[in-house]
mmCIF file of C-alpha atoms and ligand atoms in Angstrom:
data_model
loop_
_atom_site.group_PDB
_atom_site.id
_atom_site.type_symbol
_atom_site.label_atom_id
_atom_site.label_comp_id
_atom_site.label_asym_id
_atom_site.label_seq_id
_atom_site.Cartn_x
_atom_site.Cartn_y
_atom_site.Cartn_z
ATOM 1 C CA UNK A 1 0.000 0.000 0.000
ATOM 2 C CA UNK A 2 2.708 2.302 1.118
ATOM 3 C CA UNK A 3 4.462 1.601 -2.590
ATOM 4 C CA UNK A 4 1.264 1.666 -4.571
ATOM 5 C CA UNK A 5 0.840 5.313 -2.567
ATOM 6 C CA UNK A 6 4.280 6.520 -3.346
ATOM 7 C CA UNK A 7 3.936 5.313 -6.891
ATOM 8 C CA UNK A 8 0.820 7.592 -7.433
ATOM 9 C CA UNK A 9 2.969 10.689 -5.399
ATOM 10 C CA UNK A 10 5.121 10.291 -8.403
ATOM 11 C CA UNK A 11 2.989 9.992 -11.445
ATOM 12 C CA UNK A 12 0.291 12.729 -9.980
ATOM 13 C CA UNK A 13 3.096 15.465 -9.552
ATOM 14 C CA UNK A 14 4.945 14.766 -12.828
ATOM 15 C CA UNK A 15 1.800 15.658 -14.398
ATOM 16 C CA UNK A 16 2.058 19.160 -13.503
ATOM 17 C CA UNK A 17 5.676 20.088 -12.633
ATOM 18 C CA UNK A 18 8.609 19.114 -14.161
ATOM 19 C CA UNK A 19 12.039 18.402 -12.288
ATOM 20 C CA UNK A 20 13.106 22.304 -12.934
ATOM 21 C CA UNK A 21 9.931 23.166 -10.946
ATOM 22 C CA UNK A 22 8.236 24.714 -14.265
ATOM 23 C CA UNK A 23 4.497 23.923 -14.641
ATOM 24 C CA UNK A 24 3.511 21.636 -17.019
ATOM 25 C CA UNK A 25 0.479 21.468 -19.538
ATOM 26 C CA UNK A 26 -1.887 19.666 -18.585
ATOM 27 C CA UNK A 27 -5.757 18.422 -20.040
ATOM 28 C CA UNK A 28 -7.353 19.895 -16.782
ATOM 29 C CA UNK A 29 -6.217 23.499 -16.751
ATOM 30 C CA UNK A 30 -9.224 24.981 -17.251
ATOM 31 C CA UNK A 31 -11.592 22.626 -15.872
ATOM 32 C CA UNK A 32 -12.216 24.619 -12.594
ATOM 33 C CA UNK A 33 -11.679 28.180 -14.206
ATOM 34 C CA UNK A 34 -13.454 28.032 -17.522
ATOM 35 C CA UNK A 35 -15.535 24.907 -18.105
ATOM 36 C CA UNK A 36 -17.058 25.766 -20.729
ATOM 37 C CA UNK A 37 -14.296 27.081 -22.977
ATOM 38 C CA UNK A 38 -13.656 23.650 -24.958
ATOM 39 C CA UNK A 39 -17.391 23.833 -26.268
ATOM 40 C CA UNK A 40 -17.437 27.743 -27.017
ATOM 41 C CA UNK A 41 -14.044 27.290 -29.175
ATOM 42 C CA UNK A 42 -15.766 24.720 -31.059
ATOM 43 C CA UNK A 43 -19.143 26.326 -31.592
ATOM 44 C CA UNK A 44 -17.259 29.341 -32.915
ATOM 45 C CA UNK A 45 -15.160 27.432 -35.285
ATOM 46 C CA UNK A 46 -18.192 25.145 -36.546
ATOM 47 C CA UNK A 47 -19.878 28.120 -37.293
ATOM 48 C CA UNK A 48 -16.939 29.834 -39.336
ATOM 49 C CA UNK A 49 -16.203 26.401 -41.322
ATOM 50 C CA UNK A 50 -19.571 26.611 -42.278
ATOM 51 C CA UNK A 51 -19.184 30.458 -44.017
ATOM 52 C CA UNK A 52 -15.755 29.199 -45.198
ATOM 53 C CA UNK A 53 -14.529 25.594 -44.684
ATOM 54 C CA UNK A 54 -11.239 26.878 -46.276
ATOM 55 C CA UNK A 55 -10.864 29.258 -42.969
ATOM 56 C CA UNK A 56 -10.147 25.305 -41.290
ATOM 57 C CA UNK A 57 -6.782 24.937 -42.900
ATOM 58 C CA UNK A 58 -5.494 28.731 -41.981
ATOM 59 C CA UNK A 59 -6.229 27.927 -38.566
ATOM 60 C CA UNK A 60 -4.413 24.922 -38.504
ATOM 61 C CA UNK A 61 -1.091 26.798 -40.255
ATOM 62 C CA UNK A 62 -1.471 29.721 -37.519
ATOM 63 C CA UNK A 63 -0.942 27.327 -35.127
ATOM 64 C CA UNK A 64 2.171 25.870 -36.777
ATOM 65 C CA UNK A 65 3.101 29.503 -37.084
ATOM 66 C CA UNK A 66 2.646 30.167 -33.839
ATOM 67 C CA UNK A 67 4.810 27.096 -32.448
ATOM 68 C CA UNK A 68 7.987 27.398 -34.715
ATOM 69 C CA UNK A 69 8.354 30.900 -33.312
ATOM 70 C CA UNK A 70 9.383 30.793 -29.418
ATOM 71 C CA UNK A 71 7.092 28.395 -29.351
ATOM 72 C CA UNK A 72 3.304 28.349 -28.772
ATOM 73 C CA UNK A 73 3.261 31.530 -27.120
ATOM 74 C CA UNK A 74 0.410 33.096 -29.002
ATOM 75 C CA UNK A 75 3.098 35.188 -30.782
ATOM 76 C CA UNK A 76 2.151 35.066 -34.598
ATOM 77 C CA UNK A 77 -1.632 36.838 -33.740
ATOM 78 C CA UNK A 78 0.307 40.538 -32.289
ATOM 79 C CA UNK A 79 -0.281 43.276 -35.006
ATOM 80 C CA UNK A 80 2.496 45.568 -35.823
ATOM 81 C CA UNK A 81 2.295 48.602 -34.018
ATOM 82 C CA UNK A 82 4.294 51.715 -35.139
ATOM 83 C CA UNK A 83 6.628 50.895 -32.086
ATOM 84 C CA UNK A 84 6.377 47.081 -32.644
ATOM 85 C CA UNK A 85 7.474 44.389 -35.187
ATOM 86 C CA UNK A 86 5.850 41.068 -34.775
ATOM 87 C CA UNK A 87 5.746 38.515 -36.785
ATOM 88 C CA UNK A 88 3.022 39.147 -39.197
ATOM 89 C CA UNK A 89 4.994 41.117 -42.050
ATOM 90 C CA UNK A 90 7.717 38.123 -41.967
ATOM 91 C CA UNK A 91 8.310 36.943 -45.481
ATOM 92 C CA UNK A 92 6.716 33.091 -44.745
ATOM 93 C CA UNK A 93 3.305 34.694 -43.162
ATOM 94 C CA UNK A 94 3.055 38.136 -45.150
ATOM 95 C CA UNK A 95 -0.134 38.355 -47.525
ATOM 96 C CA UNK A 96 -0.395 34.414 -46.965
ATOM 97 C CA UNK A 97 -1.687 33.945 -43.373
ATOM 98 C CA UNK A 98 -5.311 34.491 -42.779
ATOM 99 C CA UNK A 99 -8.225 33.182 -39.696
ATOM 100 C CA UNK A 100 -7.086 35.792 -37.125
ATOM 101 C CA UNK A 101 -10.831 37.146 -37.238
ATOM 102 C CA UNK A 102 -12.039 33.499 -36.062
ATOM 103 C CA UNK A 103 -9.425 33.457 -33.427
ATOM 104 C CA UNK A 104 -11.011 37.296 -32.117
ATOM 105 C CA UNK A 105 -14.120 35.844 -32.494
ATOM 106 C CA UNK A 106 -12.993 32.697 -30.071
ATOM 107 C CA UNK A 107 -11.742 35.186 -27.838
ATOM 108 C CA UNK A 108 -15.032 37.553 -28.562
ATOM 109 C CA UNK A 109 -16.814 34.499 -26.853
ATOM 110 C CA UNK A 110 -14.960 33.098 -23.712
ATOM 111 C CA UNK A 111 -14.117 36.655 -21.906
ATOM 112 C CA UNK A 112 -16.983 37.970 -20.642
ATOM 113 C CA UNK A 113 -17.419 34.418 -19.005
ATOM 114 C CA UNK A 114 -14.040 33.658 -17.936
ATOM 115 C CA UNK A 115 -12.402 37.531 -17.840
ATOM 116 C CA UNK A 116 -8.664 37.235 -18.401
ATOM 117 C CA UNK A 117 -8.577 33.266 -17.881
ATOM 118 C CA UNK A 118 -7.773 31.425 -21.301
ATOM 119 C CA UNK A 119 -4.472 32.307 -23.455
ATOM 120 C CA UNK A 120 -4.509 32.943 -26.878
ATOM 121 C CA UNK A 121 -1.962 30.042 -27.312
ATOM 122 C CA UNK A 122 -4.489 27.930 -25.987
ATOM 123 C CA UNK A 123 -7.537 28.709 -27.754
ATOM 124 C CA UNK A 124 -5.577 28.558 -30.858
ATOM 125 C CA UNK A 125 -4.577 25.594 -29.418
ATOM 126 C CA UNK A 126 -8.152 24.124 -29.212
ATOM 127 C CA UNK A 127 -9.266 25.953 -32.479
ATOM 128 C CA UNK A 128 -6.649 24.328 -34.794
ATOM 129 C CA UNK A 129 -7.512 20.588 -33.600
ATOM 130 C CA UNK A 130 -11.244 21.331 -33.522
ATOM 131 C CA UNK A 131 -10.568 22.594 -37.403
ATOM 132 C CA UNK A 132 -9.210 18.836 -38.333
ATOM 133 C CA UNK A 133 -11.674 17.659 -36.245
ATOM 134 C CA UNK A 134 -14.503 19.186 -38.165
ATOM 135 C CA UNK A 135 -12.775 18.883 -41.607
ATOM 136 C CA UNK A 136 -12.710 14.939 -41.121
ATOM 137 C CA UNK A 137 -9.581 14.585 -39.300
ATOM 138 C CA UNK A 138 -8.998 13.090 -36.450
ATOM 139 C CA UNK A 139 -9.481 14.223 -32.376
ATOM 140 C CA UNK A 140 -7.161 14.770 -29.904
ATOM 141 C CA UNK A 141 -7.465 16.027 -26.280
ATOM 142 C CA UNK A 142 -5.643 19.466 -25.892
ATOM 143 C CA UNK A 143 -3.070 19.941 -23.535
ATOM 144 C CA UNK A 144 -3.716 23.556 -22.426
ATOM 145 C CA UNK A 145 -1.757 25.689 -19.870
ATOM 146 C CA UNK A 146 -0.229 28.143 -21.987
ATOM 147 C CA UNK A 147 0.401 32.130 -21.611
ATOM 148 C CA UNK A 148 0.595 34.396 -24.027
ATOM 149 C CA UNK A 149 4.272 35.984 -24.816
ATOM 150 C CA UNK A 150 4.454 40.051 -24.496
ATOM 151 C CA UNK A 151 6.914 39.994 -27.636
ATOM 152 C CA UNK A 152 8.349 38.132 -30.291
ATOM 153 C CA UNK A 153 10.972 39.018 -33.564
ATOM 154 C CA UNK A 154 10.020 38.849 -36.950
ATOM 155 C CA UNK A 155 14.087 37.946 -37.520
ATOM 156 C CA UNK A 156 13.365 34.911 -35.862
ATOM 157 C CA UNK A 157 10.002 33.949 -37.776
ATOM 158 C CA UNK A 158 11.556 34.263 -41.164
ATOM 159 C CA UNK A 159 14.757 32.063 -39.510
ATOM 160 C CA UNK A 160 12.549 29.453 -38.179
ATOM 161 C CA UNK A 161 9.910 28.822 -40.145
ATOM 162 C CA UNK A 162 10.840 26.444 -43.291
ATOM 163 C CA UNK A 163 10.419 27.564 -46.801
ATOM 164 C CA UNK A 164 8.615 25.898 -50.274
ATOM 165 C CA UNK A 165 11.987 25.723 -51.433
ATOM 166 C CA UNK A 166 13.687 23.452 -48.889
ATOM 167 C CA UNK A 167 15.441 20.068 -49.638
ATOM 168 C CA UNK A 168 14.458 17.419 -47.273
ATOM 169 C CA UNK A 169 17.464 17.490 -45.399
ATOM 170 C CA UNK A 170 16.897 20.915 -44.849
ATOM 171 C CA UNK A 171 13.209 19.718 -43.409
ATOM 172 C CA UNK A 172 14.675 17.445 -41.237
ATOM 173 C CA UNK A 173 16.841 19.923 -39.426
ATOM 174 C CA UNK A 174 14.694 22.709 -39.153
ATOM 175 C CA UNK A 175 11.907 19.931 -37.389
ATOM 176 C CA UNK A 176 15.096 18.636 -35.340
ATOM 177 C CA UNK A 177 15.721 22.418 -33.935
ATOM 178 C CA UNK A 178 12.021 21.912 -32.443
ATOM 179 C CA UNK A 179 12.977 18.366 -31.130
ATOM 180 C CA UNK A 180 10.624 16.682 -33.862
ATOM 181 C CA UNK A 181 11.328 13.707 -35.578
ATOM 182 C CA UNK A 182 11.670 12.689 -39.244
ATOM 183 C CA UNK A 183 8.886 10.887 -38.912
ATOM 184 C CA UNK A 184 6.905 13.929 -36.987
ATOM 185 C CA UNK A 185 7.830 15.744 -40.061
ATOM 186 C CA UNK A 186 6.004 13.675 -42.439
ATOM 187 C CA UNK A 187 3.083 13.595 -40.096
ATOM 188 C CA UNK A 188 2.540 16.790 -39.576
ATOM 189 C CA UNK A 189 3.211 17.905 -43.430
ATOM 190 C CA UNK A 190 0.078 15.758 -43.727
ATOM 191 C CA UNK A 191 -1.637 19.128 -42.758
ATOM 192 C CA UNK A 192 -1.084 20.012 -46.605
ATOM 193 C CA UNK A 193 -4.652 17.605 -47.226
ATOM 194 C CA UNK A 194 -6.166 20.830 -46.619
ATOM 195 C CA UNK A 195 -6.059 24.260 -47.768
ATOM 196 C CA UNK A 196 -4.178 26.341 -50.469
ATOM 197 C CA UNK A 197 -1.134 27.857 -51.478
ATOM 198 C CA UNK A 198 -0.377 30.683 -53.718
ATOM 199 C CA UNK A 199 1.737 30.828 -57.341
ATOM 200 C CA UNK A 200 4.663 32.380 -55.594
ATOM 201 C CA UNK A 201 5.217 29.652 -54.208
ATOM 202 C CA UNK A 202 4.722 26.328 -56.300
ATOM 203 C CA UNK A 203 5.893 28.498 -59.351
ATOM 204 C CA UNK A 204 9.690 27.018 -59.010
ATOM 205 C CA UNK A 205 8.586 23.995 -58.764
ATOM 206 C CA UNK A 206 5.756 23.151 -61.798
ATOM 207 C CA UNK A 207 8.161 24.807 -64.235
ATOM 208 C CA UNK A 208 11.653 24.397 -63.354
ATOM 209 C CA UNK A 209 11.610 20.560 -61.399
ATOM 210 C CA UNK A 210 11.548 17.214 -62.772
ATOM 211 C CA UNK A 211 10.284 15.075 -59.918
ATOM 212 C CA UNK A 212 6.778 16.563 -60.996
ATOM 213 C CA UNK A 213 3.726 15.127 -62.676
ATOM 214 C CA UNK A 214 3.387 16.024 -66.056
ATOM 215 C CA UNK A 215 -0.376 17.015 -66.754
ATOM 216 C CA UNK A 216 -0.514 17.992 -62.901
ATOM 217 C CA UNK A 217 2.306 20.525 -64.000
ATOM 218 C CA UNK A 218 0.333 21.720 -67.085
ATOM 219 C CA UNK A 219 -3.059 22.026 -65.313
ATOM 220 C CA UNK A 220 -1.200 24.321 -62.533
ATOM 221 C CA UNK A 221 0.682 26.238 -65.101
ATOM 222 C CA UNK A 222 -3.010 27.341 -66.293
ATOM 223 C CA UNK A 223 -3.211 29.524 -62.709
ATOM 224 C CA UNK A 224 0.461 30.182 -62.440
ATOM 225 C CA UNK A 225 1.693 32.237 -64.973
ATOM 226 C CA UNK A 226 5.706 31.937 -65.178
ATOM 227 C CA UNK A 227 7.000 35.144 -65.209
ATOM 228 C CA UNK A 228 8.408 36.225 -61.655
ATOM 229 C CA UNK A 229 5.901 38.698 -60.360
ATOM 230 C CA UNK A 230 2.793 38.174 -62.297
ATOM 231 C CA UNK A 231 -0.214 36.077 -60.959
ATOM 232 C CA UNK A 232 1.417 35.675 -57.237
ATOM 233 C CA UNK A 233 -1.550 35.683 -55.870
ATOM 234 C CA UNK A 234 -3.149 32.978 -57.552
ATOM 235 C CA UNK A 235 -4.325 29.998 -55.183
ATOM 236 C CA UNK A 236 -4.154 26.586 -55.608
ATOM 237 C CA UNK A 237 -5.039 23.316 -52.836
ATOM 238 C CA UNK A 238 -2.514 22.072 -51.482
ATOM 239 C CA UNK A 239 -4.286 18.577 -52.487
ATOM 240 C CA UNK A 240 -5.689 18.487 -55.605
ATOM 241 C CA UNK A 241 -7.995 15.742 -54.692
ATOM 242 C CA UNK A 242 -9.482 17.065 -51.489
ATOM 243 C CA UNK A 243 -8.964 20.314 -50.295
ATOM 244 C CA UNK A 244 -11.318 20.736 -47.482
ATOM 245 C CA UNK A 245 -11.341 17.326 -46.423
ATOM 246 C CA UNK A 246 -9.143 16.145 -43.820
ATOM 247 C CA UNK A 247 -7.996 12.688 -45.624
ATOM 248 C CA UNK A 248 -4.685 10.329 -46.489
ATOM 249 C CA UNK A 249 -4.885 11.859 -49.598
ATOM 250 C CA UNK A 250 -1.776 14.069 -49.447
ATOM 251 C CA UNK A 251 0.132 11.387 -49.483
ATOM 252 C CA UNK A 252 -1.241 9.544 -51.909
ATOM 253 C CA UNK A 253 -0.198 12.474 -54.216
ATOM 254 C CA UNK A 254 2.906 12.133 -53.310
ATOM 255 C CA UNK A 255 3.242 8.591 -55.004
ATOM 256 C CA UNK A 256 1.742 10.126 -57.881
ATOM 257 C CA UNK A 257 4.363 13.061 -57.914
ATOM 258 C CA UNK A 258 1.566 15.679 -57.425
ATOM 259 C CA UNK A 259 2.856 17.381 -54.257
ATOM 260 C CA UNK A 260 2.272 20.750 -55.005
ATOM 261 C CA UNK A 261 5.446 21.942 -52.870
ATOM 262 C CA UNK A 262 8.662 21.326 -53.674
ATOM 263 C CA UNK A 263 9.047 20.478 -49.896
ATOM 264 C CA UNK A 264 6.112 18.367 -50.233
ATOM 265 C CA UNK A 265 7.372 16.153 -53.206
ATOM 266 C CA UNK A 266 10.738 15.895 -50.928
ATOM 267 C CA UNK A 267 9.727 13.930 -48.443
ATOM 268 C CA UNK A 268 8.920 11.006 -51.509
ATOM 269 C CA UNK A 269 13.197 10.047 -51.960
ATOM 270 C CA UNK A 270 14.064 11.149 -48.683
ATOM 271 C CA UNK A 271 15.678 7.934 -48.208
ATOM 272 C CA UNK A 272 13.948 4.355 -47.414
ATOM 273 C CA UNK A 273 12.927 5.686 -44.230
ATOM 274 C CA UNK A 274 11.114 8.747 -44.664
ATOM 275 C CA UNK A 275 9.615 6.380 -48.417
ATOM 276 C CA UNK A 276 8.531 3.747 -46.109
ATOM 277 C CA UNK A 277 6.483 6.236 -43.720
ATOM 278 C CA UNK A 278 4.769 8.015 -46.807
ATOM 279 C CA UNK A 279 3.815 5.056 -48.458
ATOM 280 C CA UNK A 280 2.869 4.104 -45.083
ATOM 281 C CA UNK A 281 0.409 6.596 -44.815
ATOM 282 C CA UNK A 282 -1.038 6.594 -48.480
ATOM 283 C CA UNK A 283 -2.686 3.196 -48.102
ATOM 284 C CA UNK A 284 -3.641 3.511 -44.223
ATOM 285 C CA UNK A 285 -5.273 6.566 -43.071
ATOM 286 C CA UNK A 286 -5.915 5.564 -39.791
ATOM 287 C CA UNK A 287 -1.701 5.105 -39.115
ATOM 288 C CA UNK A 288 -1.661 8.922 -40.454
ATOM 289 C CA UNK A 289 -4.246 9.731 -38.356
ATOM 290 C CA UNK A 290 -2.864 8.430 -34.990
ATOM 291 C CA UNK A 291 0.572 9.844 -35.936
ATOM 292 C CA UNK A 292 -0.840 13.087 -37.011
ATOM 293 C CA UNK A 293 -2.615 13.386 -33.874
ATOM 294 C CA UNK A 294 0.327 12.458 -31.676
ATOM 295 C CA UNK A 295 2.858 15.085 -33.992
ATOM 296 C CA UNK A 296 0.572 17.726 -32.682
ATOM 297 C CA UNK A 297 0.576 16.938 -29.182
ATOM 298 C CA UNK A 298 4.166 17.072 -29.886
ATOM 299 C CA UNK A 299 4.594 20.508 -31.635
ATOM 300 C CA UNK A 300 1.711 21.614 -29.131
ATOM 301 C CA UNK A 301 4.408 21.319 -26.570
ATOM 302 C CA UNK A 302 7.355 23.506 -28.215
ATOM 303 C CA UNK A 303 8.714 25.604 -25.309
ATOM 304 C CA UNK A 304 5.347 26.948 -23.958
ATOM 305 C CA UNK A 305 5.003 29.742 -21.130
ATOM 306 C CA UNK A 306 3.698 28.450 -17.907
ATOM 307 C CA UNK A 307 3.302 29.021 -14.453
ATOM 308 C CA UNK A 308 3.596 33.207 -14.090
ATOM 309 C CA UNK A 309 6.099 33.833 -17.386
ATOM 310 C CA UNK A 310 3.817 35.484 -19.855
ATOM 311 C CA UNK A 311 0.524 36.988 -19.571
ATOM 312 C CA UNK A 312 -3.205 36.091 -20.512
ATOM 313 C CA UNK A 313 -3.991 38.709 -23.069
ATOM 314 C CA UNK A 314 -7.078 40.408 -22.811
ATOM 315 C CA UNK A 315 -7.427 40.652 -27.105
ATOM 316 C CA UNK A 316 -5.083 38.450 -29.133
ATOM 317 C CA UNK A 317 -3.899 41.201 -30.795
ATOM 318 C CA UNK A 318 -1.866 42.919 -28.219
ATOM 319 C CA UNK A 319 -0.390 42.787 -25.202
ATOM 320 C CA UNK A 320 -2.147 43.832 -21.589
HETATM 321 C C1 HEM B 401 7.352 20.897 -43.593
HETATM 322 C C2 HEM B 401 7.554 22.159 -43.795
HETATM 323 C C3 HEM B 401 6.484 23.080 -44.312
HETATM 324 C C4 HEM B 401 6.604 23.955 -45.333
HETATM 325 C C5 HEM B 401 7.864 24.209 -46.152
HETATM 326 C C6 HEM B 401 5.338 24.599 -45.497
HETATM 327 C C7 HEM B 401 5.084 25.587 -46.419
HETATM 328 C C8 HEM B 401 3.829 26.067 -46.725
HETATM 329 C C9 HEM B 401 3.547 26.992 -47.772
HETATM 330 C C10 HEM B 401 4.583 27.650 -48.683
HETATM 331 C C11 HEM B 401 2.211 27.184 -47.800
HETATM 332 C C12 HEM B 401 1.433 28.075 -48.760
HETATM 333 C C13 HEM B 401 1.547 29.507 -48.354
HETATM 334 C C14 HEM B 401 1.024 30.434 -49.415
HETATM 335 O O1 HEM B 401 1.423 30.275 -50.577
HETATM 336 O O2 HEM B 401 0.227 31.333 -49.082
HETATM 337 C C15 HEM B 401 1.645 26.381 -46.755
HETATM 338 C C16 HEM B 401 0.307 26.297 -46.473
HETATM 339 C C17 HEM B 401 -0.209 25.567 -45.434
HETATM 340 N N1 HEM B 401 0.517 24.910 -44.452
HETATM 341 FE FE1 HEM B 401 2.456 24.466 -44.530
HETATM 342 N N2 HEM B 401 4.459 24.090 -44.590
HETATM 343 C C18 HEM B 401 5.109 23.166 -43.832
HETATM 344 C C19 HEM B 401 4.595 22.457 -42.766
HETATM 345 C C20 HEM B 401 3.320 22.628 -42.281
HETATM 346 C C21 HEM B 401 2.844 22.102 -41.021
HETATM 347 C C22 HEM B 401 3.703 21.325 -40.027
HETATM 348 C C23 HEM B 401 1.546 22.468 -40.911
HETATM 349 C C24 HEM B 401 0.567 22.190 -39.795
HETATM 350 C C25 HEM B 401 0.671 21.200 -38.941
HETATM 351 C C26 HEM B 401 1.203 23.185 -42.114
HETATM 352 C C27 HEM B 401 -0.048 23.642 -42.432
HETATM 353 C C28 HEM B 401 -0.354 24.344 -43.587
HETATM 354 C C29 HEM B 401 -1.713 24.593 -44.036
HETATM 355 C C30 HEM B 401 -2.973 24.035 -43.388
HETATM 356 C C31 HEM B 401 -1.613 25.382 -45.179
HETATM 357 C C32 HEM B 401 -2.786 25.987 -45.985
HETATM 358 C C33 HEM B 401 -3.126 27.323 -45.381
HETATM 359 C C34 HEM B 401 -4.346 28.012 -45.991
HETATM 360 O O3 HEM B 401 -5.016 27.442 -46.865
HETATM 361 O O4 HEM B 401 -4.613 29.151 -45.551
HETATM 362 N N3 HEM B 401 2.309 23.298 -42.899
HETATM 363 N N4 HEM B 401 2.657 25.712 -46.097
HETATM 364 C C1 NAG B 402 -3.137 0.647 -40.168
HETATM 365 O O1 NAG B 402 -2.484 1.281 -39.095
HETATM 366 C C2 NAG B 402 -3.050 0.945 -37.847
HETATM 367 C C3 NAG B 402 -2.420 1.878 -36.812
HETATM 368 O O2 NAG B 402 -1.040 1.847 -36.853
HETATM 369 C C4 NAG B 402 -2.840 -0.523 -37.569
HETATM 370 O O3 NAG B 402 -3.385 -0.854 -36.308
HETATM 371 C C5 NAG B 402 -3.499 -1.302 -38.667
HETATM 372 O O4 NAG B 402 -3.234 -2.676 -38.495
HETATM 373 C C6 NAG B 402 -3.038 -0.855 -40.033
HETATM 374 N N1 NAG B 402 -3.864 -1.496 -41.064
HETATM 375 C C7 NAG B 402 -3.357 -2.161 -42.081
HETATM 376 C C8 NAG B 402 -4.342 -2.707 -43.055
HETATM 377 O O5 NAG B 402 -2.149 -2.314 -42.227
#
């Protein structure tokens, strides 16, 4: 009994505190403080998937955004102030991000019932897992815990976030700085099953690559005109079979050489392990699924704020 009591001493505390003392996430955090905010972050994304289900996959980059950049700190939503730079203007998220109004409207919601309780990191969190969710993907339970940063560096965006052009080596070591895996890497590009990318840039890669599908080239080249410059902000999904359905289908493009990336159509001859994993995932959806869904958890955890570091903003675009 004494054992079985000193065995639970253990487990219960490393939930919440690592050996450095700093406060870990946790599924509970808000259980006392803000019961209801798991349902009012969903209701408020349901109902902007419906006016836009394309609004599902910007969600879901803002919170890659978000954690690649001092980590899920809620950094990527500050606006530029004439005294401030965020992140926003950065060369990866300029004219290309987009579903900041759904994460005001999130935050709209839970204040006046829980004044100055839930982060920003965290309901972006919540919003970009309940945006797979509703999309087709699959569900995960949030860790949440996380305070909102008071500043950030766009230097440090454009340094950390990975770009179209990028080699899979390159991939790998930019995932590796965040402590994910090769094989988190090819999870979590999985994301590209939904939403769009602009001309600027798959233009490299439909007319000057190879390791491309011929008519998928052609049809592309239709939207993407090839002069530098002209037609940049043409769209096109990211998966040509599916683009606001959560699905395996990303990868299965992949086999077909119809990434629309060149970083996408790297991770196909990224060596037998990083093969083995995609054509892993193109015949069995629920192995991407349960990898996918893990990745996040993962990424979810890049160096958040805890404990009193931080604050809880008051509006996501600003600090208190
Ligand atoms: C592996 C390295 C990655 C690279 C190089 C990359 C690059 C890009 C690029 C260039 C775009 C299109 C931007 C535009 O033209 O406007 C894009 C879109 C997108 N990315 Fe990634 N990405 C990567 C990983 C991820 C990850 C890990 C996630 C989420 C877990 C993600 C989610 C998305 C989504 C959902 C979109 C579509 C956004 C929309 O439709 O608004 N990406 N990505
Ligand atoms: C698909 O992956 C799941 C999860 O890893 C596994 O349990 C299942 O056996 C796989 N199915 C097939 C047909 O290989």
């Amino acid at each position: 009994m004494a054992i079985m009591c000193i065995f639970f001493f253990l487990v219960a505390s490393s939930i919440t505190t690592t050996a450095h003392g700093q406060q870990r996430l946790s599924h509970k955090f808000y259980s006392r403080s803000c019961p209801g905010v798991q349902h009012l972050v969903r209701a408020t994304v349901e109902e902007a998937l419906r006016g836009d289900p394309t609004l599902g996959a910007s969600i879901l980059r803002l919170f890659f955004h978000d954690c690649f950049v001092n980590g899920c700190d809620a950094s990527v939503l500050l606006d530029d102030t004439p005294f401030f730079i965020g992140e926003k203007n950065a060369p990866p998220n300029m004219n290309s991000l987009r579903g900041f109004q759904v994460i005001d409207a999130i935050k709209a919601r839970v204040e006046p019932r829980c004044r100055g309780t839930v982060s920003c990191a965290d309901i972006l969190a919540l919003a970009a897992r309940d945006s797979v969710a509703l999309l087709g993907g699959p569900y995960w339970a949030v860790y949440v815990g996380r305070r909102d940063a008071r500043t950030t560096s766009r230097q440090a965006a454009t340094a950390n976030l990975p770009a179209p052009g990028a080699s899979f080596s390159d991939l790998a070591t930019s995932f590796a700085a965040k402590r994910l895996s090769p094989r988190d890497l090819i999870a979590l590009s999985g994301a590209h099953t939904i939403g769009q990318a602009h001309c600027s840039s798959f233009r490299t890669h439909i007319y000057g690559e190879s390791n491309v599908d011929a008519s998928f080239a052609g049809a592309l080249r239709q939207t993407c005109p090839p002069v530098q410059g002209i037609g940049n902000s043409h769209l096109a999904p990211l998966d040509v079979q599916s683009p606001v359905v959560f699905d395996n289908k990303y990868y299965q493009n992949l086999v077909a050489r119809r990434g629309l990336l060149h970083s996408d159509q790297e991770l196909l001859g990224g060596g037998w392990f990083a093969d083995s994993v995609v054509w892993r995932y193109s015949v069995n959806q629920t192995a991407f699924f349960s990898d996918f869904a893990a990745s996040m958890i993962k990424m979810g955890n890049i160096s958040p704020l805890t404990g009193n570091r931080g604050e809880v903003r008051l509006n996501c675009r600003k600090w208190n």
